[in-house]
Amino acid sequence: MADTTKTATLTIDGQNYDLPIHSPTAGPDVLDIRKLYAQAGVFTYDPGFTSTASCDSTITFIDGGKGELLHRGYPIDQLAEKSHYLEVCYLMLYGELPSAAELEKFENTITNHTMIHEQMHNFFRGFRRDAHPMATMVGVVGAMSAFYHDSTDISDPVQREIASHRLIAKMPTIAAMAYKYSVGQPFVYPRNDLDYAANFIHMCFAVPAEEYVVDPIIARAMDRIFTLHADHEQNASTSTVRLASSSGANPFACIAAGIACLWGPSHGGANQACLEMLKEIGSPENIPEFIARAKDKNDPFRLMGFGHRVYKNFDPRATVMKQSADEVLDLLGVENNPVLATAKALEAAALADPYFAEKKLFPNVDFYSGIILEAMGFPTSMFTPIFALSRTVGWISQWKEQLSDPAHKIGRPRQLYLGETERDYSNIENR
């Protein structure tokens, strides 16, 4: 429980109101305004909720000024370097790193839940072939509540646990099927002999006609992408999941809501926007022109994948992702891919330019993850579905935490109303 020994006094029209101040284990103090409207008859105004804490949480902490991202207290660079995605999933779900026996049991549970109900194949075939994979995922994940009735009772801790495992296990299968459907290839079933990341790659790129072997460097890079995108505190999609959950919606509907929010170009579409920018640049010789445009305040062009709204110094995920990007590009080469050649040249030019260092516009996780996914052969339309797959454990962990909070209630933001005041209806002949 946060420390509430401090208070702040708010004065409105000569009347004083004492407001509790909560001190967290990390981060700034939080002013508790829950009783402000009842006591003073006023709301606070905070568009975008950039200065408002909507909940308390023990899962993820970000300090943008320091470039710090912690999951349950563990720095993201340590987790990405020393751990792997399913171990991070366990950490986020249960609060502690697992023992060897706990991890083995958890991995077996996830592995044995990767198949989806066979009837769901028909659901995919209801979409047009040119449907965006994110559109397909929103529909299919939301429809899971029609297939898995034994894990929709949010008041039952056992059903919440089953739903959590199912969503983590089945999301790679659903994302891979959305991709296969979009390119007109047959679905590839999951394999229990492959790890989580390798299984996803296999389902995306294998075909029945021949053997497909997943390169361990590619699998490791994909696992890091999953790990580095697992959670990011109370961002737009996580807040959407929590808001949907506050109404008592089933877990599959809540996660589908998160996927829909993540689809936005200002959120999950950042790495796709980065690749589209690289294609616009075209080739390395054009980079000086675009860097000059990025420095020109009167030019609308912006370097996508550089800097971050939250991290005012550097993105702590980018260092690890750069390592994976270098490994993948060394393995696959960039000679025959102008997009990747341009990316490498742009990275070098921006890092060497004092302007970008001064403005702290360093390559972020979206820049490097976009490069890796492009090198692997994924179309840009799959970048956001892979992000959604990765973020599912964060959404589920936040969802479980919220439901376990005895103080949680349905979300109901207030507004600053600026419309017309009450007026009488006028008959149409008098208008």
XYZ file of C-alpha atoms in Angstrom:
431
model
C 0.000 0.000 0.000
C 1.335 3.439 -0.948
C 2.359 5.826 1.827
C -0.369 8.447 2.454
C 1.127 10.399 5.345
C 1.481 13.559 3.219
C -1.364 15.822 2.120
C -1.807 18.802 -0.187
C -4.195 21.677 0.375
C -6.276 22.943 -2.537
C -8.010 26.291 -2.103
C -11.120 27.067 -4.177
C -13.036 30.295 -3.532
C -11.464 30.573 -0.078
C -12.411 27.015 0.903
C -9.546 24.615 1.716
C -9.588 20.952 0.764
C -6.995 18.459 2.022
C -6.009 15.876 -0.580
C -3.939 12.776 0.284
C -0.592 12.305 -1.442
C 0.503 8.731 -2.225
C 4.237 7.993 -2.363
C 5.082 5.094 -4.698
C 8.104 2.796 -4.478
C 9.442 4.539 -7.598
C 8.340 7.577 -9.575
C 6.663 10.855 -8.614
C 4.151 11.283 -5.800
C 0.485 11.031 -6.767
C -2.240 13.424 -5.640
C -5.426 11.520 -4.715
C -8.412 13.450 -6.103
C -11.029 10.699 -5.831
C -13.126 12.693 -3.346
C -12.542 16.099 -4.936
C -15.829 16.243 -6.832
C -17.862 15.097 -3.837
C -16.185 17.645 -1.555
C -15.594 20.631 -3.849
C -17.874 20.031 -6.846
C -15.075 20.302 -9.415
C -13.331 17.944 -11.831
C -9.722 17.959 -12.966
C -8.895 18.480 -16.652
C -6.138 16.366 -18.204
C -6.546 15.573 -21.936
C -4.620 12.432 -22.803
C -4.328 11.592 -19.072
C -0.650 12.572 -19.252
C -0.645 13.735 -15.607
C -3.200 11.288 -14.234
C -2.612 7.889 -12.600
C -5.636 5.741 -13.439
C -4.590 2.820 -11.233
C -1.908 1.437 -8.976
C 0.223 -1.368 -10.372
C 3.177 -3.573 -9.473
C 3.997 -4.835 -12.973
C 5.982 -2.304 -15.011
C 7.813 0.922 -14.182
C 9.202 3.453 -16.660
C 11.452 6.415 -15.963
C 11.649 8.207 -19.290
C 14.285 10.688 -18.157
C 16.682 7.929 -17.110
C 15.798 5.634 -19.999
C 14.663 2.966 -17.535
C 12.145 0.166 -18.055
C 11.567 -2.405 -15.289
C 9.313 -5.474 -15.246
C 8.636 -6.487 -11.628
C 11.848 -4.604 -10.789
C 14.074 -6.315 -13.367
C 15.710 -4.054 -16.018
C 14.529 -4.836 -19.533
C 18.057 -5.141 -20.908
C 18.869 -7.884 -18.389
C 15.676 -9.767 -19.211
C 16.256 -9.506 -22.953
C 19.887 -10.577 -22.643
C 19.652 -13.350 -20.043
C 16.057 -14.551 -20.103
C 13.528 -15.525 -22.770
C 9.945 -14.588 -23.542
C 8.048 -17.343 -21.705
C 10.128 -16.814 -18.569
C 9.274 -13.105 -18.783
C 5.619 -14.072 -19.237
C 5.778 -16.067 -16.002
C 7.466 -13.147 -14.239
C 4.804 -10.712 -15.352
C 1.897 -13.013 -14.529
C 3.094 -14.149 -11.110
C 5.488 -11.452 -9.895
C 8.650 -13.512 -9.516
C 11.085 -15.371 -11.746
C 10.223 -19.072 -11.832
C 12.244 -21.986 -10.502
C 13.375 -24.551 -13.078
C 10.410 -26.789 -12.203
C 7.927 -23.907 -12.351
C 9.256 -22.750 -15.713
C 9.108 -26.250 -17.189
C 5.509 -26.673 -16.057
C 4.538 -23.253 -17.426
C 6.239 -23.865 -20.776
C 4.495 -27.235 -21.100
C 1.133 -25.631 -20.341
C 1.622 -22.952 -22.996
C 2.962 -25.448 -25.545
C -0.024 -27.740 -25.058
C -2.542 -24.925 -25.622
C -1.203 -23.546 -28.930
C -3.806 -25.176 -31.179
C -7.082 -23.366 -31.744
C -10.549 -24.877 -32.049
C -10.908 -26.403 -35.506
C -14.187 -24.558 -36.106
C -12.296 -21.271 -35.874
C -10.720 -22.054 -39.262
C -14.115 -21.318 -40.793
C -14.118 -17.938 -39.085
C -10.917 -16.962 -40.902
C -12.438 -17.921 -44.238
C -15.219 -15.412 -43.705
C -12.764 -12.572 -44.259
C -11.696 -11.249 -47.641
C -8.252 -12.422 -48.684
C -6.996 -8.825 -48.738
C -8.164 -8.118 -45.188
C -5.474 -6.566 -43.005
C -4.135 -9.165 -40.539
C -4.974 -6.831 -37.650
C -8.611 -6.704 -38.744
C -8.632 -10.491 -38.765
C -7.010 -10.701 -35.334
C -9.492 -8.279 -33.755
C -12.354 -10.436 -35.011
C -10.855 -13.829 -34.214
C -9.630 -12.970 -30.716
C -12.977 -11.400 -29.859
C -14.705 -14.537 -31.139
C -12.702 -16.791 -28.794
C -15.368 -16.180 -26.149
C -17.781 -18.076 -28.414
C -15.489 -21.137 -28.362
C -14.022 -21.237 -24.864
C -16.959 -20.886 -22.486
C -15.023 -22.439 -19.603
C -12.742 -19.407 -19.277
C -15.031 -16.382 -19.466
C -16.219 -16.164 -15.835
C -14.003 -13.378 -14.546
C -15.112 -13.989 -10.936
C -13.482 -17.442 -10.980
C -9.681 -17.327 -10.408
C -9.266 -20.714 -12.097
C -11.024 -19.526 -15.254
C -8.954 -16.337 -15.249
C -5.830 -18.502 -15.144
C -7.041 -20.715 -18.004
C -7.918 -17.665 -20.114
C -4.458 -16.184 -19.474
C -2.700 -19.340 -20.613
C -4.947 -19.739 -23.651
C -4.391 -16.212 -24.875
C -0.598 -16.359 -24.511
C -0.499 -19.804 -26.164
C -2.920 -19.208 -29.031
C -1.976 -15.687 -30.073
C 1.029 -16.820 -32.182
C -1.189 -19.367 -33.915
C -3.860 -16.758 -34.631
C -1.315 -14.187 -35.879
C 0.370 -16.768 -38.118
C -2.982 -17.904 -39.504
C -3.950 -14.287 -40.229
C -0.707 -13.949 -42.190
C -1.106 -17.237 -44.063
C -4.673 -16.351 -44.981
C -3.602 -12.932 -46.307
C -1.030 -14.493 -48.660
C -3.250 -17.364 -49.806
C -1.230 -20.172 -48.253
C -2.541 -23.114 -46.192
C -2.512 -22.844 -42.419
C 0.409 -24.521 -40.664
C -0.375 -26.178 -37.347
C 1.793 -25.496 -34.278
C 4.481 -27.978 -33.307
C 5.194 -28.979 -29.721
C 8.862 -29.712 -30.417
C 9.635 -26.043 -31.156
C 10.015 -23.214 -28.663
C 7.588 -20.293 -28.606
C 9.396 -17.989 -31.054
C 10.574 -20.745 -33.406
C 7.057 -22.179 -33.513
C 5.647 -18.814 -34.610
C 8.237 -18.428 -37.366
C 7.579 -21.979 -38.530
C 3.813 -21.385 -38.684
C 4.414 -18.225 -40.733
C 6.947 -19.482 -43.274
C 6.655 -23.275 -43.521
C 4.611 -24.854 -46.317
C 3.370 -28.448 -46.601
C 5.431 -29.085 -49.727
C 8.856 -29.063 -48.084
C 10.814 -29.097 -44.851
C 11.414 -25.733 -43.136
C 14.097 -25.368 -40.489
C 14.077 -22.275 -38.277
C 17.501 -20.682 -37.889
C 18.324 -20.238 -34.169
C 19.589 -16.675 -34.763
C 16.234 -15.750 -36.317
C 14.346 -17.467 -33.489
C 16.426 -15.638 -30.878
C 15.812 -12.287 -32.565
C 12.077 -12.968 -32.650
C 12.105 -13.978 -28.986
C 13.779 -10.666 -28.163
C 11.159 -8.756 -30.127
C 8.493 -10.523 -28.072
C 10.325 -9.785 -24.813
C 11.038 -6.126 -25.550
C 7.392 -5.454 -26.400
C 5.829 -7.491 -23.571
C 4.533 -4.514 -21.576
C 4.966 -0.755 -21.417
C 3.019 0.418 -18.395
C -0.298 2.311 -18.805
C -0.102 3.100 -22.525
C -3.124 3.566 -24.797
C -3.824 -0.126 -25.522
C -3.205 -1.261 -21.936
C -5.504 1.473 -20.658
C -8.071 0.320 -23.223
C -7.854 -3.256 -21.899
C -8.271 -2.022 -18.340
C -11.205 0.221 -19.260
C -12.958 -2.615 -21.102
C -12.250 -4.933 -18.184
C -13.718 -2.451 -15.713
C -17.179 -3.127 -17.173
C -16.838 -6.857 -16.473
C -16.232 -7.820 -20.104
C -14.803 -11.273 -20.763
C -11.010 -11.558 -21.232
C -11.157 -12.239 -24.963
C -13.245 -9.110 -25.579
C -10.811 -7.067 -23.475
C -7.762 -8.272 -25.399
C -9.547 -7.711 -28.719
C -10.142 -4.121 -27.582
C -6.427 -3.787 -26.861
C -5.555 -5.117 -30.323
C -7.925 -2.606 -31.928
C -6.276 0.272 -30.043
C -2.767 -0.978 -30.837
C -3.634 -0.880 -34.538
C -3.397 2.918 -34.554
C -0.330 4.366 -36.326
C 0.536 6.477 -33.274
C 0.834 3.324 -31.164
C 1.598 -0.096 -32.608
C 2.140 1.092 -36.160
C 5.388 2.939 -35.423
C 7.724 0.275 -36.806
C 5.582 0.002 -39.933
C 5.813 3.776 -40.364
C 9.584 3.476 -39.988
C 9.837 0.957 -42.838
C 7.601 3.089 -45.037
C 9.927 6.040 -44.378
C 12.944 3.944 -45.395
C 11.181 3.027 -48.623
C 10.468 6.716 -49.216
C 14.161 7.537 -48.766
C 14.878 4.846 -51.321
C 18.640 4.422 -51.216
C 21.654 5.468 -49.101
C 22.681 8.288 -51.439
C 19.399 10.092 -50.669
C 20.011 10.130 -46.902
C 21.717 13.582 -46.678
C 18.663 15.169 -48.320
C 16.245 13.558 -45.856
C 18.417 14.338 -42.842
C 18.443 17.983 -43.929
C 14.653 17.846 -44.215
C 14.373 16.329 -40.719
C 16.339 19.286 -39.333
C 14.134 21.827 -41.136
C 11.339 22.911 -38.782
C 9.269 24.069 -41.761
C 9.403 20.672 -43.461
C 6.722 18.173 -42.349
C 9.095 15.231 -42.840
C 10.123 13.459 -39.629
C 12.566 10.639 -39.069
C 10.406 7.756 -37.884
C 12.024 5.342 -35.437
C 14.178 8.018 -33.798
C 13.502 9.378 -30.335
C 10.571 8.340 -28.147
C 7.691 10.157 -26.494
C 8.369 8.489 -23.135
C 12.158 8.098 -23.162
C 13.748 11.553 -23.079
C 17.269 10.145 -23.143
C 17.425 6.773 -24.912
C 15.136 3.785 -25.366
C 16.586 1.038 -23.119
C 15.134 -1.617 -25.413
C 16.997 -0.305 -28.450
C 20.486 -1.429 -27.385
C 19.483 -5.078 -27.185
C 17.386 -4.832 -30.340
C 20.327 -3.313 -32.236
C 22.420 -6.340 -31.310
C 19.766 -8.653 -32.728
C 19.413 -6.500 -35.835
C 23.151 -6.721 -36.474
C 23.092 -10.506 -36.006
C 20.150 -10.968 -38.353
C 21.589 -8.695 -41.034
C 24.937 -10.468 -40.816
C 23.123 -13.768 -41.281
C 20.816 -12.713 -44.102
C 22.821 -9.904 -45.684
C 21.605 -6.531 -46.930
C 23.217 -6.404 -50.359
C 20.062 -7.268 -52.288
C 17.650 -5.327 -50.081
C 17.761 -1.538 -50.616
C 15.495 -0.934 -47.617
C 17.907 -2.641 -45.231
C 20.934 -1.008 -46.840
C 19.256 2.376 -46.402
C 18.427 1.551 -42.765
C 22.035 0.720 -41.921
C 23.312 3.854 -43.641
C 20.683 6.052 -41.967
C 21.539 4.628 -38.550
C 25.227 5.411 -39.060
C 24.555 8.925 -40.403
C 22.156 9.857 -37.596
C 24.413 8.518 -34.828
C 27.339 10.520 -36.249
C 25.372 13.768 -36.562
C 25.700 16.094 -33.501
C 22.200 17.480 -34.160
C 20.518 14.169 -33.325
C 22.713 13.557 -30.279
C 21.899 17.045 -29.010
C 18.171 16.476 -29.508
C 18.493 12.937 -28.073
C 16.966 11.500 -31.235
C 18.530 8.068 -31.040
C 17.213 5.017 -32.924
C 14.474 3.397 -30.841
C 13.077 -0.116 -30.568
C 10.680 0.468 -33.476
C 13.561 1.306 -35.822
C 15.437 -1.909 -35.086
C 12.417 -4.199 -34.831
C 11.203 -2.951 -38.214
C 14.603 -3.741 -39.748
C 14.600 -7.250 -38.244
C 11.070 -8.074 -39.377
C 11.791 -6.773 -42.877
C 14.933 -8.910 -43.049
C 12.981 -11.973 -41.908
C 10.574 -11.534 -44.799
C 7.498 -10.218 -42.996
C 5.393 -7.659 -44.886
C 4.777 -4.398 -43.039
C 1.135 -5.417 -42.543
C 2.381 -8.074 -40.088
C 4.451 -5.735 -37.924
C 1.544 -4.649 -35.723
C 0.089 -8.182 -35.339
C 3.500 -9.307 -34.058
C 3.447 -6.372 -31.638
C -0.029 -7.480 -30.472
C 1.210 -11.034 -30.010
C 4.098 -9.756 -27.880
C 1.959 -7.386 -25.802
C -0.708 -9.991 -24.960
C 1.062 -11.061 -21.771
C 1.247 -7.444 -20.611
C -2.440 -6.909 -21.263
C -3.341 -10.144 -19.498
C -1.129 -9.359 -16.499
C -2.701 -5.904 -16.170
C -6.175 -7.425 -16.582
C -5.551 -10.000 -13.840
C -4.098 -7.362 -11.527
C -7.095 -5.096 -11.992
C -9.590 -7.869 -11.268
C -7.709 -8.772 -8.093
C -7.963 -5.211 -6.796
C -10.919 -4.961 -4.365
C -11.115 -1.210 -5.030
C -11.535 -1.464 -8.797
C -14.661 0.020 -10.345
C -16.012 0.744 -13.813
C -14.100 3.473 -15.619
C -16.020 6.715 -16.118
C -13.876 9.679 -17.245
C -15.363 13.155 -16.834
C -15.416 15.991 -19.346
C -15.144 19.740 -19.709
C -18.459 20.417 -21.459
C -18.333 23.331 -23.925
C -21.539 22.725 -25.873
C -24.896 24.485 -25.843
C -26.781 24.896 -22.581
C -30.417 23.791 -22.345
C -32.693 25.163 -25.092
C -36.192 24.435 -26.352
C -36.915 22.276 -29.367
C -38.063 24.230 -32.423
C -40.488 22.721 -34.942
C -39.036 22.209 -38.395
C -41.253 24.826 -40.043
C -39.855 27.454 -37.668
C -36.166 26.750 -38.387
